[in-house]
Every structure is written in structure tokens, then in C-alpha cells.
CSV table of C-alpha atoms and ligand atoms in Angstrom, one decimal:
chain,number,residue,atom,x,y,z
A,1,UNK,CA,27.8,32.0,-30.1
A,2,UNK,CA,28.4,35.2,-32.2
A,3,UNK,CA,26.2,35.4,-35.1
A,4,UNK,CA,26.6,39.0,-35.9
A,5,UNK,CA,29.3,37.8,-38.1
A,6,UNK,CA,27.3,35.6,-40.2
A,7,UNK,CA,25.1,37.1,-43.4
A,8,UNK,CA,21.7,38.2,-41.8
A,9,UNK,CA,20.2,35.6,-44.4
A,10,UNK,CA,21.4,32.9,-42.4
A,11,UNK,CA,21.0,34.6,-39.1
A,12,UNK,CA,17.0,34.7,-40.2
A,13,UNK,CA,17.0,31.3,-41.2
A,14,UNK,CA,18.5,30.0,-37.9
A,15,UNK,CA,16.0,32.0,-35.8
A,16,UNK,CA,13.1,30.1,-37.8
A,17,UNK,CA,14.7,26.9,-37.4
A,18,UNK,CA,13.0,25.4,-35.0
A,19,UNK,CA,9.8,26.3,-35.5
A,20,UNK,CA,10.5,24.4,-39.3
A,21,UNK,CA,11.9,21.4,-37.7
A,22,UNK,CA,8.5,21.1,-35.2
A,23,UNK,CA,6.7,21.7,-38.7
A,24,UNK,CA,7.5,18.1,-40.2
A,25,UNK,CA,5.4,15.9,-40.0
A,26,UNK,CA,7.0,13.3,-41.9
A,27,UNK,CA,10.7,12.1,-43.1
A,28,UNK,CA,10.3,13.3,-46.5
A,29,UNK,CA,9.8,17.0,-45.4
A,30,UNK,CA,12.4,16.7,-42.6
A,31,UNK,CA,15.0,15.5,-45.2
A,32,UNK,CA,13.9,18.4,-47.2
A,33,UNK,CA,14.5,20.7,-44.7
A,34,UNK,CA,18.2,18.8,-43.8
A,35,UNK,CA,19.4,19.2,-47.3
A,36,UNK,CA,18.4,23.0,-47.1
A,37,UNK,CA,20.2,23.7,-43.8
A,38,UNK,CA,23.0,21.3,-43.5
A,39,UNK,CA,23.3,19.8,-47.2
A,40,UNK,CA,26.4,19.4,-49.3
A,41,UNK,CA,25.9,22.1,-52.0
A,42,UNK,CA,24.4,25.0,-51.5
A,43,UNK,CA,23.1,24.7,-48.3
A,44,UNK,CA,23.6,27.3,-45.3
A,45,UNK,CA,26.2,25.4,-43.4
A,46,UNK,CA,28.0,25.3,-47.2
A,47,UNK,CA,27.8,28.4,-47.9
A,48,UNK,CA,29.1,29.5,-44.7
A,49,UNK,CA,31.8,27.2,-45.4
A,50,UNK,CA,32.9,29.1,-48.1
A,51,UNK,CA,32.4,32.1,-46.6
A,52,UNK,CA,35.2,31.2,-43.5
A,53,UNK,CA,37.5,30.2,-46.7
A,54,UNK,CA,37.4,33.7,-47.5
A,55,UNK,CA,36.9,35.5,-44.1
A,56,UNK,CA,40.1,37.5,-42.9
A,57,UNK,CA,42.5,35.3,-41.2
A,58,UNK,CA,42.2,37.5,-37.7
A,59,UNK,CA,38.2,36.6,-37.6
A,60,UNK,CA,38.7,32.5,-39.1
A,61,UNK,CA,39.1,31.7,-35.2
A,62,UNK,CA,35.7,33.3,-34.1
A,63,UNK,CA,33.9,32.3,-37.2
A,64,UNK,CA,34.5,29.2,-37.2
A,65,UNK,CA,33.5,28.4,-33.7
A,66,UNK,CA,29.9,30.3,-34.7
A,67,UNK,CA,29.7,27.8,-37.8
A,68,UNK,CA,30.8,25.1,-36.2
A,69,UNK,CA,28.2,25.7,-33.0
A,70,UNK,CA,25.4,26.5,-35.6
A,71,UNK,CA,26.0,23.2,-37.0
A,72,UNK,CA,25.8,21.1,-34.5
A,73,UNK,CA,22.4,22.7,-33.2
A,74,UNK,CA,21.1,21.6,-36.7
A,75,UNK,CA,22.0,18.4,-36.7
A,76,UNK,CA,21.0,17.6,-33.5
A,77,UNK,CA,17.8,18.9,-34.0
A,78,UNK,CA,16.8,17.1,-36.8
A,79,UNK,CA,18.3,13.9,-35.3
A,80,UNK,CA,16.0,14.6,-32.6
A,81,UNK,CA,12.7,14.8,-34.9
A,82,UNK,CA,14.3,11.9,-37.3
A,83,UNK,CA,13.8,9.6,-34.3
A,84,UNK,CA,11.0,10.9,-33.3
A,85,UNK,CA,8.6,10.4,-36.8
A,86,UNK,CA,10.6,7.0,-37.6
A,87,UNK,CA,8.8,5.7,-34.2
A,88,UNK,CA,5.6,7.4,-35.3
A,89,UNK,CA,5.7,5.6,-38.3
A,90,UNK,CA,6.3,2.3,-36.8
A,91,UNK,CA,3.6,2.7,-34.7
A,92,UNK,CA,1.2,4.0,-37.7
A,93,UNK,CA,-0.2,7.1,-36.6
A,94,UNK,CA,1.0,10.3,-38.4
A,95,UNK,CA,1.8,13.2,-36.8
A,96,UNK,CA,0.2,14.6,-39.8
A,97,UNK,CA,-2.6,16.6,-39.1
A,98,UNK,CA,-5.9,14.8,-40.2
A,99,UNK,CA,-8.1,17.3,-39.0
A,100,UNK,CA,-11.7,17.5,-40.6
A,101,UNK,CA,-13.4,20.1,-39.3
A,102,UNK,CA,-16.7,18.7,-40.1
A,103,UNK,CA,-16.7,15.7,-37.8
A,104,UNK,CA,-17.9,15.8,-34.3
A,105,UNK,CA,-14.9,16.6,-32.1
A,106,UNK,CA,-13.3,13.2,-29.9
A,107,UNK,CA,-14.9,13.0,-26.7
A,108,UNK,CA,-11.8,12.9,-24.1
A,109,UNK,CA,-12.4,9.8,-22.1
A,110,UNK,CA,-13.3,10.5,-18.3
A,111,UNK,CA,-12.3,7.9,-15.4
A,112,UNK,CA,-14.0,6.3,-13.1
A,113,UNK,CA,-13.6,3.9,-9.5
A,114,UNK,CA,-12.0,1.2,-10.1
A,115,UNK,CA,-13.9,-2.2,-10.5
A,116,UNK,CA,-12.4,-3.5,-7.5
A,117,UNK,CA,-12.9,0.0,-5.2
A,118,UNK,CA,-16.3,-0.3,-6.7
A,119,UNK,CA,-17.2,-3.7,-5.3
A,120,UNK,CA,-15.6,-2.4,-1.7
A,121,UNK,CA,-17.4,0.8,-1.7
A,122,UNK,CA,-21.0,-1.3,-2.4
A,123,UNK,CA,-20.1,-3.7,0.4
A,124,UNK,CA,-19.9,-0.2,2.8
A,125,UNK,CA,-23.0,0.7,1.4
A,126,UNK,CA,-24.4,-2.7,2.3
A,127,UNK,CA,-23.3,-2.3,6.2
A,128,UNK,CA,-24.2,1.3,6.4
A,129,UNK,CA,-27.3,1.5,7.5
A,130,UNK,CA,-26.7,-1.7,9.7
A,131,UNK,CA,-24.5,0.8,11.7
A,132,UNK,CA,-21.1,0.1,10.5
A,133,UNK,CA,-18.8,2.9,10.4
A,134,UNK,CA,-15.7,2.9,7.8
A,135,UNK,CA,-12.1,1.9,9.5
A,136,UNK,CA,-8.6,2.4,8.6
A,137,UNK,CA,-5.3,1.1,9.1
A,138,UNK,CA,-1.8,1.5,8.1
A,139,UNK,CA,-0.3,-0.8,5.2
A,140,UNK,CA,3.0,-0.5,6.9
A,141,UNK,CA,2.1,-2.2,10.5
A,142,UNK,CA,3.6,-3.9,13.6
A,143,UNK,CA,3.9,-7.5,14.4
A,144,UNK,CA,2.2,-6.1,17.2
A,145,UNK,CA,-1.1,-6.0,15.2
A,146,UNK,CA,-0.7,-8.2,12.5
A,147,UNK,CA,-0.1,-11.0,14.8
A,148,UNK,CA,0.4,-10.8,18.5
A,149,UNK,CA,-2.9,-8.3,19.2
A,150,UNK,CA,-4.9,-11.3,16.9
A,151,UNK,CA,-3.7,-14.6,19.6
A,152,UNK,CA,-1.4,-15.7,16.7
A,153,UNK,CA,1.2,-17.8,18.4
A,154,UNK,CA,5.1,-16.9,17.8
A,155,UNK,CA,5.7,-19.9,16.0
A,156,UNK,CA,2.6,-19.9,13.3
A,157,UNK,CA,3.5,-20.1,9.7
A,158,UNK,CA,2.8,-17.3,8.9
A,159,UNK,CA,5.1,-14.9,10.6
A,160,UNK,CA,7.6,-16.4,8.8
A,161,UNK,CA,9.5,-14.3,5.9
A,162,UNK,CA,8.3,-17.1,3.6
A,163,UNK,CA,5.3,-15.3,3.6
A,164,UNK,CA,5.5,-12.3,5.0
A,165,UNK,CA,7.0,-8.6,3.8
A,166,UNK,CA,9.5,-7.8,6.7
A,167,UNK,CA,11.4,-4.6,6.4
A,168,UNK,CA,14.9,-5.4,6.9
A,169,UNK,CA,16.1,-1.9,8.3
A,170,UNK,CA,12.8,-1.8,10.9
A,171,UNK,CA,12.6,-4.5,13.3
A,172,UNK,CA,9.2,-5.6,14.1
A,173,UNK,CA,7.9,-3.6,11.2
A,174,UNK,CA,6.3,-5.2,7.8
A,175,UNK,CA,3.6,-4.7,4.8
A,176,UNK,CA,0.0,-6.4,7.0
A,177,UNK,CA,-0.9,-9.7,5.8
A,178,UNK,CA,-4.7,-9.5,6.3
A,179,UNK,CA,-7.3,-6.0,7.3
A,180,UNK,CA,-7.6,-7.9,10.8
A,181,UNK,CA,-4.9,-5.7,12.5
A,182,UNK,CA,-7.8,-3.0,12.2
A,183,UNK,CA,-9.5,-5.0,14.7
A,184,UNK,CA,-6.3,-5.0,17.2
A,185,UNK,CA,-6.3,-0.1,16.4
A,186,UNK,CA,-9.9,-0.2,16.8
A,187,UNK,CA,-10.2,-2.4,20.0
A,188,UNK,CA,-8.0,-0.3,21.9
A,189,UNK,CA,-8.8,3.0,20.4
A,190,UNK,CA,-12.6,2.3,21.5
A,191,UNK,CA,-11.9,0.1,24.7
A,192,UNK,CA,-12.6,3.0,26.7
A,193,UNK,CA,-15.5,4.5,25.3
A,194,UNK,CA,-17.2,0.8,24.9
A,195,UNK,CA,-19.5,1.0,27.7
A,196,UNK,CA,-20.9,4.4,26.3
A,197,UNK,CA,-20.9,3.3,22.6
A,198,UNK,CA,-22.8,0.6,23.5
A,199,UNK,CA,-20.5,-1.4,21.3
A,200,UNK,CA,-18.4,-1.4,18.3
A,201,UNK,CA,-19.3,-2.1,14.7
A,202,UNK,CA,-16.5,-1.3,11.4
A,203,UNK,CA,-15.8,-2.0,8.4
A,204,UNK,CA,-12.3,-1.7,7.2
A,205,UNK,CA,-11.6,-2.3,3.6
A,206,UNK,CA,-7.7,-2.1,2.5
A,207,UNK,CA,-4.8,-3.5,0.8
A,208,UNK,CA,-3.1,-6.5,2.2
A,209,UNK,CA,0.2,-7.8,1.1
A,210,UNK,CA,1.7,-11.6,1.2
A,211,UNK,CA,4.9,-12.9,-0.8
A,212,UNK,CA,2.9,-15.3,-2.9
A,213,UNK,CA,3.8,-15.3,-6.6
A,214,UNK,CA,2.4,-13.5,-9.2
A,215,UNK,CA,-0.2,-16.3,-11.4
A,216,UNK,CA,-3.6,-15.8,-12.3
A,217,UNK,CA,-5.0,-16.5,-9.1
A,218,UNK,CA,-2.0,-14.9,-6.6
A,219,UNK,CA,-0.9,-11.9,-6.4
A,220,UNK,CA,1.5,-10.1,-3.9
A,221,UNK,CA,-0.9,-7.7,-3.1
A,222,UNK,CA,-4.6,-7.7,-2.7
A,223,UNK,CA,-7.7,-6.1,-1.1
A,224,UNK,CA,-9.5,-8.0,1.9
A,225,UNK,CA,-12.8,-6.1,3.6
A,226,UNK,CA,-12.7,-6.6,7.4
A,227,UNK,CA,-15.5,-6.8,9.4
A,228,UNK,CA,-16.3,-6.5,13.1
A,229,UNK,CA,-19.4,-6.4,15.6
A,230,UNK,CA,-18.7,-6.3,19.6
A,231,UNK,CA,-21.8,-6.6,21.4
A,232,UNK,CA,-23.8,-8.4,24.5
A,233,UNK,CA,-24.2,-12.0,24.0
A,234,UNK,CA,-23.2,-12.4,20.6
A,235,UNK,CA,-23.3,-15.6,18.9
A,236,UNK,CA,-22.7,-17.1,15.5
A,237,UNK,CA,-26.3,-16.7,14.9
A,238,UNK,CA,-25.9,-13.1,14.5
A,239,UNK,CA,-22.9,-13.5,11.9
A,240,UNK,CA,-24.0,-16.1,10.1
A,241,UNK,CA,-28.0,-13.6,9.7
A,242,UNK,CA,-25.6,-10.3,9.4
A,243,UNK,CA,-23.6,-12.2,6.4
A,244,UNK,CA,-26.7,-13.9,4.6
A,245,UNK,CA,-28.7,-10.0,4.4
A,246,UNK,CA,-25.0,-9.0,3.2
A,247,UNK,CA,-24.6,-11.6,0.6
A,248,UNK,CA,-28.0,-11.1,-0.5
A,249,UNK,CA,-27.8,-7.3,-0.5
A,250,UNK,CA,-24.9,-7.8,-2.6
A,251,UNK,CA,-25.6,-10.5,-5.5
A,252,UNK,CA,-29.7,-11.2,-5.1
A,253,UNK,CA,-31.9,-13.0,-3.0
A,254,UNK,CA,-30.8,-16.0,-4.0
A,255,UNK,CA,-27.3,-16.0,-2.9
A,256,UNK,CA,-27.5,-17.6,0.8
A,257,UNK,CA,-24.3,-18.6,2.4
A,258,UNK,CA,-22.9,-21.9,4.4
A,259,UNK,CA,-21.0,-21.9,7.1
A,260,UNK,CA,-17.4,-24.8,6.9
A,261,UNK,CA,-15.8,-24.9,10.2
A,262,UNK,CA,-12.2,-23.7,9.9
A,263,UNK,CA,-9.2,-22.4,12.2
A,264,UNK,CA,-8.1,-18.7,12.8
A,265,UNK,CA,-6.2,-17.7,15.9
A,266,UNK,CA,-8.2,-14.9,16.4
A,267,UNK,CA,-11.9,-16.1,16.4
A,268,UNK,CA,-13.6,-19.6,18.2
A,269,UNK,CA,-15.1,-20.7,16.7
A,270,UNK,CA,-13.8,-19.8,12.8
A,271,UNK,CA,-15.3,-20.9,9.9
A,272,UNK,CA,-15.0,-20.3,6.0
A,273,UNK,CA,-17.9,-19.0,4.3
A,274,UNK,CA,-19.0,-19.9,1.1
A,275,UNK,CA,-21.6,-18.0,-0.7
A,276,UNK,CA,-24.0,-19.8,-2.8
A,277,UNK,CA,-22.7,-19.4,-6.7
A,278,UNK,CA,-24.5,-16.2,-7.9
A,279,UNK,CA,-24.0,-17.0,-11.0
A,280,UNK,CA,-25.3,-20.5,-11.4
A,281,UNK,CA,-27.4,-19.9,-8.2
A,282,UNK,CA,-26.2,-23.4,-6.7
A,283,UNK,CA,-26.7,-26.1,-10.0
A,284,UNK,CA,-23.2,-25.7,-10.5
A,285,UNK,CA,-21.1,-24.1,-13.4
A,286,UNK,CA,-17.4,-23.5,-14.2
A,287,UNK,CA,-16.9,-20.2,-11.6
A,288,UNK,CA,-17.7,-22.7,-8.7
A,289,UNK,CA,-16.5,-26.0,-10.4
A,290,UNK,CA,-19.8,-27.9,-10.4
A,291,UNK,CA,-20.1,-27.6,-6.3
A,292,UNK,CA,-22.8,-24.5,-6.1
A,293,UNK,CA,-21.3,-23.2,-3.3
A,294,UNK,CA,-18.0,-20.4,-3.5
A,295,UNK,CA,-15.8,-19.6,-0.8
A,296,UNK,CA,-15.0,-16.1,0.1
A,297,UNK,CA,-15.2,-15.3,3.5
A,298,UNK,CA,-13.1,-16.2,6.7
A,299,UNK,CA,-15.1,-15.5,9.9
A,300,UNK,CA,-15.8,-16.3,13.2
A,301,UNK,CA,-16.7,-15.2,17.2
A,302,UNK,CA,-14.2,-12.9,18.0
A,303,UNK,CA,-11.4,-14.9,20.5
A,304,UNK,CA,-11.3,-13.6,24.2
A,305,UNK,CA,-8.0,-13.2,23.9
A,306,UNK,CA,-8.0,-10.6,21.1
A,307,UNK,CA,-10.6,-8.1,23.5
A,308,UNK,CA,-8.6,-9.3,26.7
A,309,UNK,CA,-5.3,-7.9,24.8
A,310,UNK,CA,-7.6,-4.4,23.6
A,311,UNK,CA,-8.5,-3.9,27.6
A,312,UNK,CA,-12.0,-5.2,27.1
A,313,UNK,CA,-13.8,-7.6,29.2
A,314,UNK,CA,-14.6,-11.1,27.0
A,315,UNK,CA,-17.2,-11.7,30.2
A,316,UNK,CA,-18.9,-9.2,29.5
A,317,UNK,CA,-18.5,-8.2,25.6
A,318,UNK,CA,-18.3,-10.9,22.6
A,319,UNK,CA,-18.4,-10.5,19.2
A,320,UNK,CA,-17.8,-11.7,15.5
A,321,UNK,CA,-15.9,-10.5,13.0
A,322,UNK,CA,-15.2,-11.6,9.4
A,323,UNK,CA,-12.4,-10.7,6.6
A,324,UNK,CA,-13.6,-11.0,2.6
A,325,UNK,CA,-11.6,-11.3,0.0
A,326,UNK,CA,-12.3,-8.3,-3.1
A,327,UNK,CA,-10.2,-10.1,-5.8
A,328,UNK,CA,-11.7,-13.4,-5.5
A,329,UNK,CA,-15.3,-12.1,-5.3
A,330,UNK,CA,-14.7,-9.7,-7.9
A,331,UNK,CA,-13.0,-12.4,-10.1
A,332,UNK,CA,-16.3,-14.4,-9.7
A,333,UNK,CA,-19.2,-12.2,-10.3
A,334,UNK,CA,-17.4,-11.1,-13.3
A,335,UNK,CA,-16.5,-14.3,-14.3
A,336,UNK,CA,-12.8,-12.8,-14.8
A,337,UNK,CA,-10.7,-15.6,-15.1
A,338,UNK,CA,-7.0,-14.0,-14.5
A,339,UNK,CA,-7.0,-11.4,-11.2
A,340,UNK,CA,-3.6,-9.7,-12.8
A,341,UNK,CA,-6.4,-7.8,-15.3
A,342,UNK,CA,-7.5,-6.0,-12.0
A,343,UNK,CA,-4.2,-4.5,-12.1
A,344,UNK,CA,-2.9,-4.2,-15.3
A,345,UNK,CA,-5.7,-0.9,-16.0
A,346,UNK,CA,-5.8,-2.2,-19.8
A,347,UNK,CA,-8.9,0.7,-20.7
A,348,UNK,CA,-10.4,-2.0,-22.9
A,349,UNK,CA,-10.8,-4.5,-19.5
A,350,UNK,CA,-12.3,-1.6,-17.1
A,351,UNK,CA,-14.6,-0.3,-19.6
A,352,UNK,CA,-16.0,-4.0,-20.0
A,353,UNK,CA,-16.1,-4.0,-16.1
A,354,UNK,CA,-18.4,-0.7,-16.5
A,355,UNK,CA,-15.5,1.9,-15.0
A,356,UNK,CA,-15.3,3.7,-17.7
A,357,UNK,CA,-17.8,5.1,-20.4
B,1,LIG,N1,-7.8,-12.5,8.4
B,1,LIG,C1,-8.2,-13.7,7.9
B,1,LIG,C2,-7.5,-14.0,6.6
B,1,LIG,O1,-6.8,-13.1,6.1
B,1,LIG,C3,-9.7,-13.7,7.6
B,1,LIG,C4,-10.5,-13.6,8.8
B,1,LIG,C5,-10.9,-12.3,9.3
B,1,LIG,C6,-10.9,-14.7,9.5
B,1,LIG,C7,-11.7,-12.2,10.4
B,1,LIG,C8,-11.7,-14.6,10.6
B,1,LIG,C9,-12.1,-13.4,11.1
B,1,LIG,O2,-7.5,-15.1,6.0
């Protein structure tokens, strides 16, 4: 655009333009500044108007392409802003500097862990100094460790797409449906060092994913804790005393836990675990539905099959392992009645839950 043309008037008010636009704070003084630039009388777009009227017919061409160009900058400018304080307005702040330099500046809020990486990181803490070391495993995993490493047979329900993430493109590959493919990496990573080690002992807390829908008890993804002990001689004694000092550890010496027996492929015997209602301690209330007791664990001795299929010897080693669910417990000892406000991060919600001060 050639402005040498124009009056150096209007060249200096173009140049500042911008800057004045930015400077509105509301529609009043951007209509203000429209009339001044753009206007019908007397404005510098009509002025220079009058001035291509005028201009020698050999420099009209020229000129009129600068006018025209300056033109359209303006107005797109302020169309810009107009949009911009018209949605400012509707949501009722002004852009309006309300600055009082005698109040106490805003303190920017800082983050924090999240509730529910919170509630994970405690349960490490818990197993620590039991000598549980921290485990991970990919979300993206093989049917080779989701299901076949774990004894779950080829035609169980749940390796059906109904229920679980498949990627279409990688055969054999999907999103894990449980922590408990851990146990299958960590098996076989440590199956040769077991002898030396003495044994194994993890926790591995993670994301899990399963195609239930979305309600305020479901979601497609949540966070499970796995754990796992190998050992000599290990019974359901030594889970059921490892998961009572747990429990305790983690809500009070009251909590205690019960043992239901249940079915998993990959542990004989299984069993659910319920934990005794920390918040009622066991009378009964709304968060356990008058029966004392919560469920929140699957467990169980860990199935020959699943340390014959690591490489290690179920004659010789045993071992119990257990898988916890974050959401539900979470959802209990807050008493948060929908698990989609884990997830939503409304700043009002986590600040209640403590994450953020
Ligand atoms: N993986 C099981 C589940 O997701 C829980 C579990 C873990 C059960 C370990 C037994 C042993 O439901």
C-alpha cells in the first residue's frame, strides 16, 4: 500500500491506529473512534474521498487502491474489537481497567495433585515401607497381557469389543482393561532374577479403560492400583493381614476389611474385598446403603498358571495380588456422589477436595 500519497495527517493517524483501537475498552469509545476514522462526514476515509475526487486523473488508479486498502484495515479492525467487548459485556466483566492501587494485589492461584493422584500416591506411601516398589505399564497393551498372560480364557466376556477398546488398524493391540497386565511385564521381567530378589512385591497404579458409558458411577476411563506379593508359602492369610494394615493405614483403625469369595481367572482363590464403611464405621449410612461394609477391592492367590506363563515355578513360588479401584474409593471417602466431578477439574470441586488453596 502506498501511503506517501496520502496527507501526512492521515498517514499519522493510521500509524496510531491500532494502538487506539486496543485502547477501547468499551463500545461507546470504539464507536467514537469508528466515526472519527471511517464516519460519513468528515472523517479520514471521507476526506480522502474527496481528495481522490480531486487527485490528477494519472494518480486516481494508485490512490484509490491506498484508500481503498486503508479502509478495509479500519474496518476490520474495529469489527474485530466490536466482537470482542460485545462478548465481554455479555459475560459482565469490563475490560475496563478497575485498578485500585490501594488493595492487596490478587494472589494467582497455584495447582496442586489431583484428588484422585493424591489418594494413589498415599496408597504408595502406605506399601512403601512394606517393601513395595512402584510399577508401570503401558495404557496401550497386548491381548497378550491383558488377557492371555492373566489364564483368561479365549472366549471370556470380556475380550469382547462390547467391552473392550480394540484398535482397528493394530491387531491384537487395545487400551488395558485392568492394572493386572503389570503383573504379566513384571513376572517375566523379574522371572530371572526371582531366586536372588528373594521375591517380588509392586505396586502399579494407572489408568484403565473399558467401553462402559458415561453416568455418574461409569466412566470410560478410570484409575485401578494393582498390587502384587510373590513369595514362599503364601497364603490368603498374608493378603487378607497385608490389606487390613493397608485399609487401616489409609482411613483409621477402624476400617477392617471382609473377605466375599468371588471369581477372577487369574487368582484361586479370588475374592471381593469390602472395607468396613469409614464413614459410618459399620452402623450403616447412605455411602454404603445401610450394609456397613463397602466393596472396593478384587483379590486373590495368584493362579499357577499366571507364574507358569512368566517362567516361574508355582511349586515353588505363590503369591497374592489384588487390584483397587481409585474412583470408587475416592467417591466414598468424600462422599462425592457423581465420579464425572473427578474429571470435569471445575476449580470450585478440587479446591473443596483440598487440591487447591
Ligand atoms: N483386575 C481385576 C479387575 O479389574 C481386579 C483384580 C486384581 C482381581 C488382582 C484379582 C487380583 O476387576
Amino acid at each position: 500500500m502506498d501511503l506517501t500519497l496520502l496527507p501526512p495527517d492521515i498517514t499519522a493517524a493510521h500509524s496510531g491506529f491500532e494502538l487506539a483501537v486496543a485502547a477501547c475498552a468499551d463500545l461507546d469509545a470504539l464507536m467514537r473512534l469508528k466515526g472519527e476514522f471511517t464516519g460519513r462526514d468528515g472523517s479520514h476515509a471521507a476526506r480522502m474521498m474527496d481528495l481522490l475526487k480531486t487527485a490528477p486523473k494519472e494518480q486516481k488508479r494508485e490512490l484509490g487502491a491506498a484508500i481503498n486498502g486503508l479502509k478495509n484495515a479500519w474496518e476490520e479492525s474495529i469489527k474485530k474489537r466490536q466482537s470482542e467487548l460485545e462478548a465481554s459485556k455479555k459475560r459482565g466483566t469490563s475490560l475496563a481497567s478497575s485498578w485500585d492501587p490501594d488493595l492487596p494485589p490478587p494472589m494467582p492461584a497455584h495447582g496442586a495433585r489431583h484428588p484422585l493422584n493424591r489418594l494413589m500416591d498415599r496408597l504408595v506411601d502406605v506399601f512403601r515401607p512394606l517393601g513395595y516398589h512402584v510399577e508401570e505399564g503401558p495404557e496401550t497393551e497386548t491381548e497378550a497381557h491383558n488377557f492371555d498372560g492373566l489364564n483368561i480364557p479365549e472366549d471370556h466376556p470380556a475380550r469382547g469389543s462390547a467391552d473392550t477398546f480394540y484398535f482397528a488398524a493394530h491387531e491384537g493391540k487395545l487400551l488395558r482393561t485392568h492394572t493386572s497386565p503389570v503383573q504379566v511385564r513384571v513376572l517375566k521381567r523379574l522371572a530371572p532374577d526371582i531366586e536372588k530378589l528373594g521375591g517380588i512385591r509392586f505396586l502399579a497404579p494407572g489408568r484403565v479403560y473399558r467401553k462402559d458409558e458415561i453416568d455418574p458411577t461409569h466412566s470410560p476411563m478410570f484409575h485401578q492400583v494393582e498390587g502384587m506379593l510373590v513369595g514362599h508359602n503364601i497364603g490368603m492369610h498374608h493378603l487378607k493381614g497385608t490389606l487390613a494394615y493397608a485399609m487401616k493405614a489409609l482411613f483409621g483403625p477402624a476400617a477392617d476389611v471382609r473377605f466375599r469369595p468371588s471369581y477372577f481367572p487369574f487368582v484361586e482363590p479370588g475374592c471381593e474385598v469390602d472395607v468396613r464403611c469409614p464413614l459410618c464405621g459399620g452402623s450403616g449410612c447412605r455411602v454404603c446403603k445401610g450394609s456397613g461394609w463397602v466393596e472396593i477391592l478384587g483379590a486373590g492367590l495368584v493362579h499357577p498358571n499366571v507364574l507358569r506363563f512368566a517362567g516361574i515355578d508355582p511349586t515353588i513360588w505363590s503369591g497374592f495380588a489384588f487390584g483397587m479401584g481409585v474412583e470408587r474409593t475416592a467417591m466414598m471417602v468424600s462422599q462425592t456422589p457423581d465420579l464425572r466431578l473427578f474429571f470435569e477439574n471445575d476449580q470450585r470441586f478440587l479446591k473443596a477436595m483440598g487440591g487447591l488453596d
